[in-house]
Coordinates of C-alpha atoms and ligand atoms in Angstrom, one line a residue:
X1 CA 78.4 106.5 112.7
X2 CA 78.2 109.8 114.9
X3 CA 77.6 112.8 113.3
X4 CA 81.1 114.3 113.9
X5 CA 84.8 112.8 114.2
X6 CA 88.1 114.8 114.5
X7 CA 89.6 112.1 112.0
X8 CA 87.5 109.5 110.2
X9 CA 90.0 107.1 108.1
X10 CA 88.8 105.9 105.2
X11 CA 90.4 101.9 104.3
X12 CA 90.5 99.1 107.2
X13 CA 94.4 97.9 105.8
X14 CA 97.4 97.9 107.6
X15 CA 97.7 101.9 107.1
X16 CA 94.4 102.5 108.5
X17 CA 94.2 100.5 111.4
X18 CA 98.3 101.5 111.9
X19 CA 97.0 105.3 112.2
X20 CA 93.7 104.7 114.3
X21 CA 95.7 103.0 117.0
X22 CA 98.0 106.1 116.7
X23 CA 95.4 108.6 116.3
X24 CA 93.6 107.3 119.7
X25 CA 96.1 106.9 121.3
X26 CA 96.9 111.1 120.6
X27 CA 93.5 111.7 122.1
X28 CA 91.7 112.3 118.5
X29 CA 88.0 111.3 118.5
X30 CA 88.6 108.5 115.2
X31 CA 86.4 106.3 113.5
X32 CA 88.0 104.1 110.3
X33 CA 85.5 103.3 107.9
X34 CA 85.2 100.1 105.0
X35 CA 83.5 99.4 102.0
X36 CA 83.5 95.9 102.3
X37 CA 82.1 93.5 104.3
X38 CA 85.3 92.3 106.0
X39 CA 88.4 93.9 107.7
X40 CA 91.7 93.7 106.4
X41 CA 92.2 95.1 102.8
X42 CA 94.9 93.6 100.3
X43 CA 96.9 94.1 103.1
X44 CA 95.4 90.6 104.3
X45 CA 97.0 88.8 100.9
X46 CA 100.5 90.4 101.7
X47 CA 102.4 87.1 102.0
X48 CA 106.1 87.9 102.5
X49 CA 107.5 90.2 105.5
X50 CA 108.3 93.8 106.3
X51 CA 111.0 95.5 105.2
X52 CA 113.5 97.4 108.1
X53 CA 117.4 97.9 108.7
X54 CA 118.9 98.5 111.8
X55 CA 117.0 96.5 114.1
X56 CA 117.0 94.9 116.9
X57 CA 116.2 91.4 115.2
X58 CA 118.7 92.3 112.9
X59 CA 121.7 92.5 115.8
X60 CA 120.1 89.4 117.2
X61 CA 120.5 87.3 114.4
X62 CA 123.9 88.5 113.3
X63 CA 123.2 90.3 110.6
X64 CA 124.4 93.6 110.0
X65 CA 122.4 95.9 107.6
X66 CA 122.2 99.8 107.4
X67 CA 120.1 102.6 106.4
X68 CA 122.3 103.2 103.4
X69 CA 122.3 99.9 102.0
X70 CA 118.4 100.1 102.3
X71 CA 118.1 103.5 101.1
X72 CA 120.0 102.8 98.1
X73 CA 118.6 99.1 97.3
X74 CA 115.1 100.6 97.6
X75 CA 116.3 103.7 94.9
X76 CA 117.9 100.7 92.8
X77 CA 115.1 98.7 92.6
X78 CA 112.5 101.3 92.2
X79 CA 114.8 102.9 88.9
X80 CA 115.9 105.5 90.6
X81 CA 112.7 107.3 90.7
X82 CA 111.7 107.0 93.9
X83 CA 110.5 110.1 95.8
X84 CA 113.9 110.8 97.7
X85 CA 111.9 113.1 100.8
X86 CA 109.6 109.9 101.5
X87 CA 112.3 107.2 101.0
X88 CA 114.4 109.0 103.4
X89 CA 111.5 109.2 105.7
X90 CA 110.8 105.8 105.5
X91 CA 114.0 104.2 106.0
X92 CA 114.9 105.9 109.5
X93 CA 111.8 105.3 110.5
X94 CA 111.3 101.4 109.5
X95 CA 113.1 99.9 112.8
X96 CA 111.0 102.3 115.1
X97 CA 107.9 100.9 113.4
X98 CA 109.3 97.0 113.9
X99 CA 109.5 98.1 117.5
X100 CA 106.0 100.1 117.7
X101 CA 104.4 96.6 116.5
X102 CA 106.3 94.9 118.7
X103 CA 104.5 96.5 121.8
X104 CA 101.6 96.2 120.5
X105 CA 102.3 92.2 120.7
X106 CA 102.8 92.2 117.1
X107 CA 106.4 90.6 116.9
X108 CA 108.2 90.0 113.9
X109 CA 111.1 88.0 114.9
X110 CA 112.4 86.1 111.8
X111 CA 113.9 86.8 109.2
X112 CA 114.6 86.4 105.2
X113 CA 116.2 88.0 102.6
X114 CA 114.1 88.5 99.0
X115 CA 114.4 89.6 95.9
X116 CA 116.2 93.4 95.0
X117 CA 118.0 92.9 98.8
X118 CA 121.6 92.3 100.0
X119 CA 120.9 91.3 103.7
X120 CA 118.0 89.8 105.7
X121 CA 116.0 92.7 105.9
X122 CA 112.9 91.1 105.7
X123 CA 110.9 90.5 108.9
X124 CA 108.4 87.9 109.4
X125 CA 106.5 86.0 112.3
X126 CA 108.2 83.6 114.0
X127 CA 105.3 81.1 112.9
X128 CA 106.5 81.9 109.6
X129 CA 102.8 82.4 109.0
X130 CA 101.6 84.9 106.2
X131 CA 102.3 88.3 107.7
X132 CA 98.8 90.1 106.4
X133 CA 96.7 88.7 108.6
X134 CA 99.1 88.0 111.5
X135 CA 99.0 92.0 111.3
X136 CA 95.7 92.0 110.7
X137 CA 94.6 89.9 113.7
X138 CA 96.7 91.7 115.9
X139 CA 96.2 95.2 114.7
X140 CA 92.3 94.6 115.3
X141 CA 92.7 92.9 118.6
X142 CA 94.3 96.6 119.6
X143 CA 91.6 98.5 117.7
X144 CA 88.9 97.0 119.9
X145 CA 90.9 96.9 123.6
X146 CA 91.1 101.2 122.5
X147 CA 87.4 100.7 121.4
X148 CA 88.2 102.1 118.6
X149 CA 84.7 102.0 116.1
X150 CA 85.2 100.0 112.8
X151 CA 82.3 100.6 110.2
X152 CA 82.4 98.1 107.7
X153 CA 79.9 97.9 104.8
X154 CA 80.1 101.8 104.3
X155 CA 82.1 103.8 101.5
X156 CA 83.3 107.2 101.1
X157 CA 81.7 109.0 98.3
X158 CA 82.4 112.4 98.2
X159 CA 85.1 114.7 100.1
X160 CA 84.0 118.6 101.1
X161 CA 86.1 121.3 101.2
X162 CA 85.2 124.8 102.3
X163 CA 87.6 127.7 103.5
X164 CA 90.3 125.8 101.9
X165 CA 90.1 122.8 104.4
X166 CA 88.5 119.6 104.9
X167 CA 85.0 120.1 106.6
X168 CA 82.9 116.5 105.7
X169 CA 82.4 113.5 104.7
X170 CA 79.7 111.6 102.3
X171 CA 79.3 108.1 103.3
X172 CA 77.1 105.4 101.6
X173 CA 75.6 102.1 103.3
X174 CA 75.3 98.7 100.8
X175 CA 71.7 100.0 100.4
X176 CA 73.0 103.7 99.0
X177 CA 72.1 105.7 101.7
X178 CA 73.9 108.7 102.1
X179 CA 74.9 109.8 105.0
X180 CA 76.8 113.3 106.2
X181 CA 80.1 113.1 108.3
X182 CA 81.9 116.2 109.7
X183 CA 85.3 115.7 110.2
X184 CA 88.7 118.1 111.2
X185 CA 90.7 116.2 109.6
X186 CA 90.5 112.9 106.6
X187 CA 92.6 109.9 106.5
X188 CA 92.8 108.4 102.8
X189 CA 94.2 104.8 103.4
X190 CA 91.7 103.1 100.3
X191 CA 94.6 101.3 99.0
X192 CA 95.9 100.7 95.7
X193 CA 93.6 100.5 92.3
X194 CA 95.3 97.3 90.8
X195 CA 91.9 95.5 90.6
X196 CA 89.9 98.4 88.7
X197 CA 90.8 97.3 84.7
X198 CA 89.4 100.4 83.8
X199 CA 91.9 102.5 85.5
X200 CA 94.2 100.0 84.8
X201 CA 94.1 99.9 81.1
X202 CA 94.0 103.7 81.1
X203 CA 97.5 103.9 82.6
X204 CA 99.2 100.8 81.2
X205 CA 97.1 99.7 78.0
X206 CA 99.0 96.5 77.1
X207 CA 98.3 95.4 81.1
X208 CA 94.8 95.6 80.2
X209 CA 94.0 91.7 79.9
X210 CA 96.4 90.6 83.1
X211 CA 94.4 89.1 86.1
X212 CA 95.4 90.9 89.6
X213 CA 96.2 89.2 92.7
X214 CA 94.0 92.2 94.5
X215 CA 91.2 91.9 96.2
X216 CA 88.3 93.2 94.6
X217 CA 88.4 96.9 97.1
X218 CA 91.7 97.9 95.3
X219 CA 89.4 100.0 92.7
X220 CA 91.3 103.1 93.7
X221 CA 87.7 105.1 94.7
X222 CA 90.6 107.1 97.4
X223 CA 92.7 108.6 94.7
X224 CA 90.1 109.4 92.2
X225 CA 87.6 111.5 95.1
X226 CA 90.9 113.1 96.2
X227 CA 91.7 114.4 92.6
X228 CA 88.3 115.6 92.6
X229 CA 89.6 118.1 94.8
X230 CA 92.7 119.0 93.1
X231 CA 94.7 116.7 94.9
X232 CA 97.7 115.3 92.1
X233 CA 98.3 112.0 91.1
X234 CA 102.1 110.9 90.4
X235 CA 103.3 107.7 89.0
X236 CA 100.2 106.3 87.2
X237 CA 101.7 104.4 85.3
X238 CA 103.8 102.3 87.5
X239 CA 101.9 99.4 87.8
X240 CA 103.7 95.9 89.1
X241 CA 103.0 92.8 87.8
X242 CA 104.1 90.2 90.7
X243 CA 106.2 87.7 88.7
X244 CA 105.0 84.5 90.4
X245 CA 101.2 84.4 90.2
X246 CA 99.4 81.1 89.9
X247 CA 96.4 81.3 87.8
X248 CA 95.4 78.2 85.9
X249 CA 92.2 78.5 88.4
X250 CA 89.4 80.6 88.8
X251 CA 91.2 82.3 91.7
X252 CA 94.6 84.2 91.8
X253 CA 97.0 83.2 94.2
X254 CA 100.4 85.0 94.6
X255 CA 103.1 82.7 95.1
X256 CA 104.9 84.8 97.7
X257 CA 108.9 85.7 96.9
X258 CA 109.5 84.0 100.0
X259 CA 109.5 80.7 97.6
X260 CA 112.2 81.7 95.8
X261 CA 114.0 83.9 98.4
X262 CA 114.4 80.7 100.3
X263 CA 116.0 78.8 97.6
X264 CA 113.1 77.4 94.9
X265 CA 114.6 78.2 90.9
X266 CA 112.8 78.7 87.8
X267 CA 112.4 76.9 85.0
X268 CA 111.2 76.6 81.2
X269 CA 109.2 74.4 78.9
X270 CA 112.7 73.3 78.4
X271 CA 113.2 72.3 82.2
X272 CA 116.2 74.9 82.3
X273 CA 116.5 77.9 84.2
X274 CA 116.4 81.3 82.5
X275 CA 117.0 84.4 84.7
X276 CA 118.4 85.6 88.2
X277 CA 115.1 84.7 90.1
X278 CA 116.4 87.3 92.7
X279 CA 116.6 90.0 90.6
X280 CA 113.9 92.3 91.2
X281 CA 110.1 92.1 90.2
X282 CA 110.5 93.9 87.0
X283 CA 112.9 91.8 85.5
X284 CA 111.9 88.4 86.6
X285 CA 108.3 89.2 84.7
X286 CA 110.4 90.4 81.6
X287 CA 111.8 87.1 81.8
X288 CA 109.1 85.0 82.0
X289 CA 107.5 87.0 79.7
X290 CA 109.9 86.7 76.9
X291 CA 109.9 83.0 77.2
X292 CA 106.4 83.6 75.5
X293 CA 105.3 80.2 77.4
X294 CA 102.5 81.0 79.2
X295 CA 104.3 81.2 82.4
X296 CA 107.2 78.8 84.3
X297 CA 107.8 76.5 87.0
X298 CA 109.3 77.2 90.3
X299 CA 110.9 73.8 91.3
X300 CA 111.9 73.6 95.1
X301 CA 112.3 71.1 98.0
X302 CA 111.1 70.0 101.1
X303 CA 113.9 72.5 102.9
X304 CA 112.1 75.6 101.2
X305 CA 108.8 73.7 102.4
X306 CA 109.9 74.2 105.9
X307 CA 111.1 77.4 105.5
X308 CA 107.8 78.6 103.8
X309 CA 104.4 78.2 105.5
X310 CA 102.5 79.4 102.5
X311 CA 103.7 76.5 100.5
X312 CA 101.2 74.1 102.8
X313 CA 98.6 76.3 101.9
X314 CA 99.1 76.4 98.8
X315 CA 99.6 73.0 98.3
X316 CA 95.6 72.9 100.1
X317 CA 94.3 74.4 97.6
X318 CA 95.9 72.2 94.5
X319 CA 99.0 74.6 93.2
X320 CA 101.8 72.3 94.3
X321 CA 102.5 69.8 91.8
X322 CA 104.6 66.8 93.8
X323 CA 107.8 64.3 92.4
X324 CA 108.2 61.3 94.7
X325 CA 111.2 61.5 92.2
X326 CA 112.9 64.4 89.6
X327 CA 112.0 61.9 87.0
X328 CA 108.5 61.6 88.0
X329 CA 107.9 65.6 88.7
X330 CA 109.5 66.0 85.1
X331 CA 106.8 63.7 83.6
X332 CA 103.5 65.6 85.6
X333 CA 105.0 68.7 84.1
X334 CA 105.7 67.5 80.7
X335 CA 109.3 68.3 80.8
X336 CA 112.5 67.2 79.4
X337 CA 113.6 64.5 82.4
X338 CA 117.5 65.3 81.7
X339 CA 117.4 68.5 81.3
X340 CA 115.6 68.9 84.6
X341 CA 117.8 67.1 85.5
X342 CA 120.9 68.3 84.3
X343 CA 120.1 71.8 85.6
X344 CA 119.4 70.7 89.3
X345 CA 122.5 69.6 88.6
X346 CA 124.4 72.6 87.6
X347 CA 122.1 74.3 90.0
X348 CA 123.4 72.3 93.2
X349 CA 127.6 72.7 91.8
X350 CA 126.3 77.1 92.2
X351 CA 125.0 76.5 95.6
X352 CA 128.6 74.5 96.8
X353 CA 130.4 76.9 94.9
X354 CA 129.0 79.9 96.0
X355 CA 129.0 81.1 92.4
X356 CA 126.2 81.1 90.3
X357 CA 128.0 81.8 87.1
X358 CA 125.0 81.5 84.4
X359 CA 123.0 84.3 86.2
X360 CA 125.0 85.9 88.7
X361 CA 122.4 84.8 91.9
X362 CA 124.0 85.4 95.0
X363 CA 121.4 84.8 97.4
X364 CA 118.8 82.0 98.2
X365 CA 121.5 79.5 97.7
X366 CA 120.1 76.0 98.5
X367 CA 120.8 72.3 97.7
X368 CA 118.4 70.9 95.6
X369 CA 119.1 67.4 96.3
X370 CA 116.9 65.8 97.6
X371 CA 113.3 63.9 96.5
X372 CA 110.5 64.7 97.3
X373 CA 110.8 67.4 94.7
X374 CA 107.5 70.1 94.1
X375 CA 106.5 72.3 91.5
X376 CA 104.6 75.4 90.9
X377 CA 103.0 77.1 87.5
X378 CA 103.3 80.4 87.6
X379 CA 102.9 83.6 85.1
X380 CA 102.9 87.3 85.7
X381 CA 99.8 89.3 87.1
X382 CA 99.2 92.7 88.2
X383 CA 100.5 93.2 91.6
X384 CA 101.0 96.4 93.0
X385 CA 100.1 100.0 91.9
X386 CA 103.2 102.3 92.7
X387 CA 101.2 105.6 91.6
X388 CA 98.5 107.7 93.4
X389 CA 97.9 110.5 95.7
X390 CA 101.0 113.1 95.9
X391 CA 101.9 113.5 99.4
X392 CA 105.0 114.9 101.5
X393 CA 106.7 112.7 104.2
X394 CA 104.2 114.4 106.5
X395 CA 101.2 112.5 104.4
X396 CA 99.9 115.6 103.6
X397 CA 98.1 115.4 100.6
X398 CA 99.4 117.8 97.5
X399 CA 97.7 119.9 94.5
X400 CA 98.6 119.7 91.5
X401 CA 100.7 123.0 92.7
X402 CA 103.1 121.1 95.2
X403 CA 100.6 123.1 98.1
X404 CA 99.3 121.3 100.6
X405 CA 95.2 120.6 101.1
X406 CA 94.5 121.4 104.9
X407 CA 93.5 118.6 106.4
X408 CA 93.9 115.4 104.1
X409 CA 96.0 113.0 104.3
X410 CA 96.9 109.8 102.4
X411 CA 99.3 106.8 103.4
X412 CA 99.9 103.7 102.1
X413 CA 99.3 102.1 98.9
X414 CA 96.9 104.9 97.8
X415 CA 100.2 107.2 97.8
X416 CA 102.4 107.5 95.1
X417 CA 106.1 108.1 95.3
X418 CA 108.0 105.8 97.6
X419 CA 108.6 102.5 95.4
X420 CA 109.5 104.0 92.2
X421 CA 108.6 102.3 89.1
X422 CA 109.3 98.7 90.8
X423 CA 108.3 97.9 95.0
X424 CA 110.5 95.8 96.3
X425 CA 108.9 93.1 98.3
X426 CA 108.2 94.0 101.8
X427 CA 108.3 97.7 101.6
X428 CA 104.4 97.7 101.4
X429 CA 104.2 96.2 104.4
X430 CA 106.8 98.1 105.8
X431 CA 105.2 101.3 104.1
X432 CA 101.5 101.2 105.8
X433 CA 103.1 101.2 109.3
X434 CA 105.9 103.5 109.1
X435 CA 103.4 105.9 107.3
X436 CA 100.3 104.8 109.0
X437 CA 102.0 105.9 112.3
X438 CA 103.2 109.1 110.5
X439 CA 99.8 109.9 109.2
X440 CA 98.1 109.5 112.6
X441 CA 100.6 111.5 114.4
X442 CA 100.4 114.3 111.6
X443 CA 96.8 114.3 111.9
X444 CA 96.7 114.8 115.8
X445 CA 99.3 117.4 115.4
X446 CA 96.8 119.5 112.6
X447 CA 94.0 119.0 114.6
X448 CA 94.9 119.8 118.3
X449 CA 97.1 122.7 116.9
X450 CA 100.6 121.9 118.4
Ligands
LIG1 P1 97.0 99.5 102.7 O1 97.9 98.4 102.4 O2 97.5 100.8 102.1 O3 96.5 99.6 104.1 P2 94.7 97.9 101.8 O4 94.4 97.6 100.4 O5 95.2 96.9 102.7 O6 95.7 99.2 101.8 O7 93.4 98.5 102.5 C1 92.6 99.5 101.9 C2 91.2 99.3 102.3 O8 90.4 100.5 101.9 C3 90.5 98.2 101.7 O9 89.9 97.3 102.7 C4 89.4 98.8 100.8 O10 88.2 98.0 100.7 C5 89.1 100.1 101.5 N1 88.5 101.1 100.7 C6 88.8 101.4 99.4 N2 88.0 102.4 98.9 C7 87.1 102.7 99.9 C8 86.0 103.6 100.0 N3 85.6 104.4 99.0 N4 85.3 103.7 101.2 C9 85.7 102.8 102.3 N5 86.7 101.9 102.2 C10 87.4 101.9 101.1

C-alpha cells in the first residue's frame, strides 16, 4: 500500500470492484482493500441473477417489463418499507448497469423469473452458470487490464475524521501490523454482517442459533467503524433467512431460488405441498417453519436440472437425493409413496390448467412428469442482512442527524434501506452494481470538485 490514495475501498465484492473500475476509470488514484485471503466476498455465493426492467434482453426475449411494476414488486416484497429515494434510484438505473457490464464483457443474456416477481426480470449468464463468480471473474479480469491494486489479507480498522471530513485510514496485515492510509475520500463496501452471531443475536434474538449461508467476512467490521463516527444504522433488524438452505452437513449451501423459480415444488413429511413456493422469502421460511419439521423437500425434474446449473453442483457435493422412480425417491426420503404421489399429481393438472388453485402459484409452472425424479432437504438459514449504514441515493453516508459525513461512502450490502424488511432475489446483485457505479462516480465527483 502507498502512503496516500484519493479513494481506498474497503470490501473486494461486487460493489467494490463495481466502483474501482468506475473510480479509475474517473481518473481517481484507487486502491480496494480485503481482509481475507481471497477476492470475491459473499458476492461469490450469490447464485441466482440480477435483477433489471427495461432492458435490452428483456425486448429481446419478448418480454415486456417496466420500472413501475419493478418499483412496486420491490416496495411489495420489502413490506413497504423500503427507502423510496434509493428504490427509485435503483430502478432507473438497473438496465444502464446490465448494459455497463455488458461492455465490460460481462453479459447477462438469459433470463428467469423468481420469487416476489411478475416478469422475467432476472438476468443471468447464458452458461446459466452461478452469477457470483461469473461477475467476479470478469470484474477482476477488468481490475487488472486498469491495473487497478487489490490488497488482500489487509483490514480496515479505524476510520479518521478531522475538519469534519474523512482524512485516513488504519489498516492491519494478518500479522496486526498497523499501518497509516491517507485518503480524500472512503469507500465502505464490507458487505453484510449475517455471519457475526453476536451482532446477529443482538438484533434478532430468536435468530441467534440459525447457521448462515455467509461467508465467514460478513462480520459487519464496515458498519460498526462507520458508527464509530456517528454514521446511523437503519434496519437492524431486518435480517433474511433464505428459505432453501441445505444443511444436514458441516457446510451451508444455499439452494438458489432458481430451483424453484424454474419449476421444483415443496413438500412435507407428509409428501404434500404446503405454501406458494413463489411467494417471497419471508413467507416461504414461515412456512416451512411452521411445519415444525426440521425443514422440507424441494422435488423437481430433469427439465429444472437443465434449466439450473447449480443443481450439478450441488448434486457433486451429495445434496441431491435421486428416484429412478417417484416410488423409489418416496422411499429414500421416507415419505408417504401415494401421497407423493398424488400431489405430483394434482401438481401436474395446475401446470395444464394454468391454475394453481390450492396456493394461488402463478409462475414456475412445469410438468412434473417424468422419472428420473430428485430431491432436496432444505430448512431456513440466515441469508441476507437488509440493515446497515444510512446513506442517500448519492451513497453518501448519514449521521444519526440525516447530515451527510464528507467523504464516506457506503454501497452495497453494508447499506441499509433499499430491500425493506424482505430482498427480493436478485436485487443484491443488482444493488452492488447499480450502486457500486453510483458510489465511484459520487466519489470522483467529491474529490475532483466538479
Ligand atoms: P457486496 O455484495 O456488497 O459487494 P460482499 O460481501 O460481496 O459485499 O463483499 C464485501 C467484502 O468486504 C468481503 O470480501 C469482506 O471480506 C470484505 N471486508 C469486510 N470487512 C472488511 C474490513 N474490515 N477490511 C477489509 N475488507 C473487509
Amino acid at each position: 500500500l502507498e502512503k496516500e490514495y484519493d479513494l481506498v475501498i474497503v470490501g473486494s465484492g461486487a460493489t467494490g470492484l463495481v466502483s474501482a473500475l468506475q473510480a479509475k476509470r474517473l481518473g481517481l488514484k484507487v486502491a480496494v482493500i480485503e481482509k481475507m485471503a481471497s477476492l470475491g466476498g459473499n458476492t461469490m455465493r450469490a447464485s441466482s441473477g440480477m435483477n433489471a426492467a427495461e432492458t435490452e434482453v428483456q425486448l429481446a426475449n419478448g418480454v415486456i417489463d417496466d420500472f413501475t411494476a419493478f418499483y412496486q414488486e420491490t416496495l411489495q416484497g420489502g413490506g413497504k418499507l423500503n427507502d423510496k429515494e434509493l428504490l427509485e434510484y435503483f430502478v432507473t438505473h438497473a438496465p444502464l448497469a446490465i448494459e455497463w457490464l455488458a461492455k465490460q464483457g460481462i453479459v447477462l443474456s438469459d433470463l428467469t423469473i423468481s420469487g416476489g416477481m411478475s416478469q422475467k426480470r432476472m438476468h443471468r449468464p447464458q452458461s446459466l452458470a452461478p452469477i457470483g463468480a461469473y461477475l467476479i471473474k470478469g470484474l477482476l479480469a477488468r481490475c487488472v487490464a486498469e491495473a487497478i491494486p487489490l490488497f488482500t489479507n489487509t483490514k480496515l480498522v479505524a476510520i479518521k475524521k478531522a475538519a469534519e471530513k474523512i482524512t485516513g485510514i488504519t489498516v492491519a496485515g494478518t500479522d496486526g501490523k498497523e499501518v497509516e492510509v491517507g485518503v480524500k475520500a472512503l469507500l465502505l463496501a464490507t458487505g453484510g454482517f449475517g455471519a457475526n452471531a453476536n451482532l446477529i443475536a443482538q438484533y434478532q434474538p430468536q435468530l441467534a442459533n440459525y447457521k448462515t449461508t455467509n461467508h465467514a467476512g460478513a462480520s459487519g467490521d464496515g458498519l460498526l467503524l462507520a458508527q464509530k463516527l456517528g454514521a446511523q444504522l437503519v434496519d437492524m433488524n431486518f435480517i433474511q433467512v433464505h428459505p432453501t438452505v441445505q444443511q444436514d452437513f458441516d457446510h451451508t449451501y444455499l439452494i438458489g431460488e432458481a430451483v424453484r423459480g424454474e419449476g421444483a415444488i415443496l413438500v412435507n413429511k407428509n409428501g404434500e405441498r404446503f405454501v406458494n413456493e413463489l411467494a417471497t422469502r419471508k413467507r416461504v421460511t414461515a412456512a416451512i417453519t411452521a411445519l415444525n419439521e426440521n425443514g422440507a423437500y424441494l422435488i423437481f425434474n430433469q427439465t429444472v436440472r437443465q434449466r439450473v446449473k447449480a443443481i450439478e453442483f450441488y448434486d457433486k457435493v451429495g445434496l441431491v437425493v435421486t428416484g429412478a422412480s417417484l416410488a423409489e425417491l418416496a422411499t429414500k426420503l421416507a415419505l408417504p409413496k401415494e401421497n407423493l404421489s398424488q400431489t405430483l399429481s394434482n401438481w401436474n393438472q395446475a401446470v395444464a390448467t394454468r391454475t394453481d388453485c390450492q396456493f394461488g402459484r402463478k409462475t414456475g409452472l412445469v410438468t412434473l412428469n417424468q422419472a428420473p425424479y430428485y430431491a432436496i432437504h432444505i430448512a431456513p438459514g440466515i441469508h441476507y442482512t437488509m440493515g446497515g449504514l444510512h446513506i442517500n441515493a448519492k451513497t453518501q453516508v448519514l449521521d444519526e442527524d440525516g447530515q451527510v459525513i464528507s467523504g464516506l461512502y457506503a454501497a452495497g450490502e453494508v447499506a441499509g434501506g433499499l430491500h425493506g424488511n424482505n430482498r427480493i432475489g436478485g436485487n443484491s446483485i443488482a444493488e452492488t452494481v447499480v450502486f457500486g457505479l453510483q458510489a465511484g462516480k459520487q466519489a470522483a465527483k467529491y474529490i475532483l470538485g466538479k
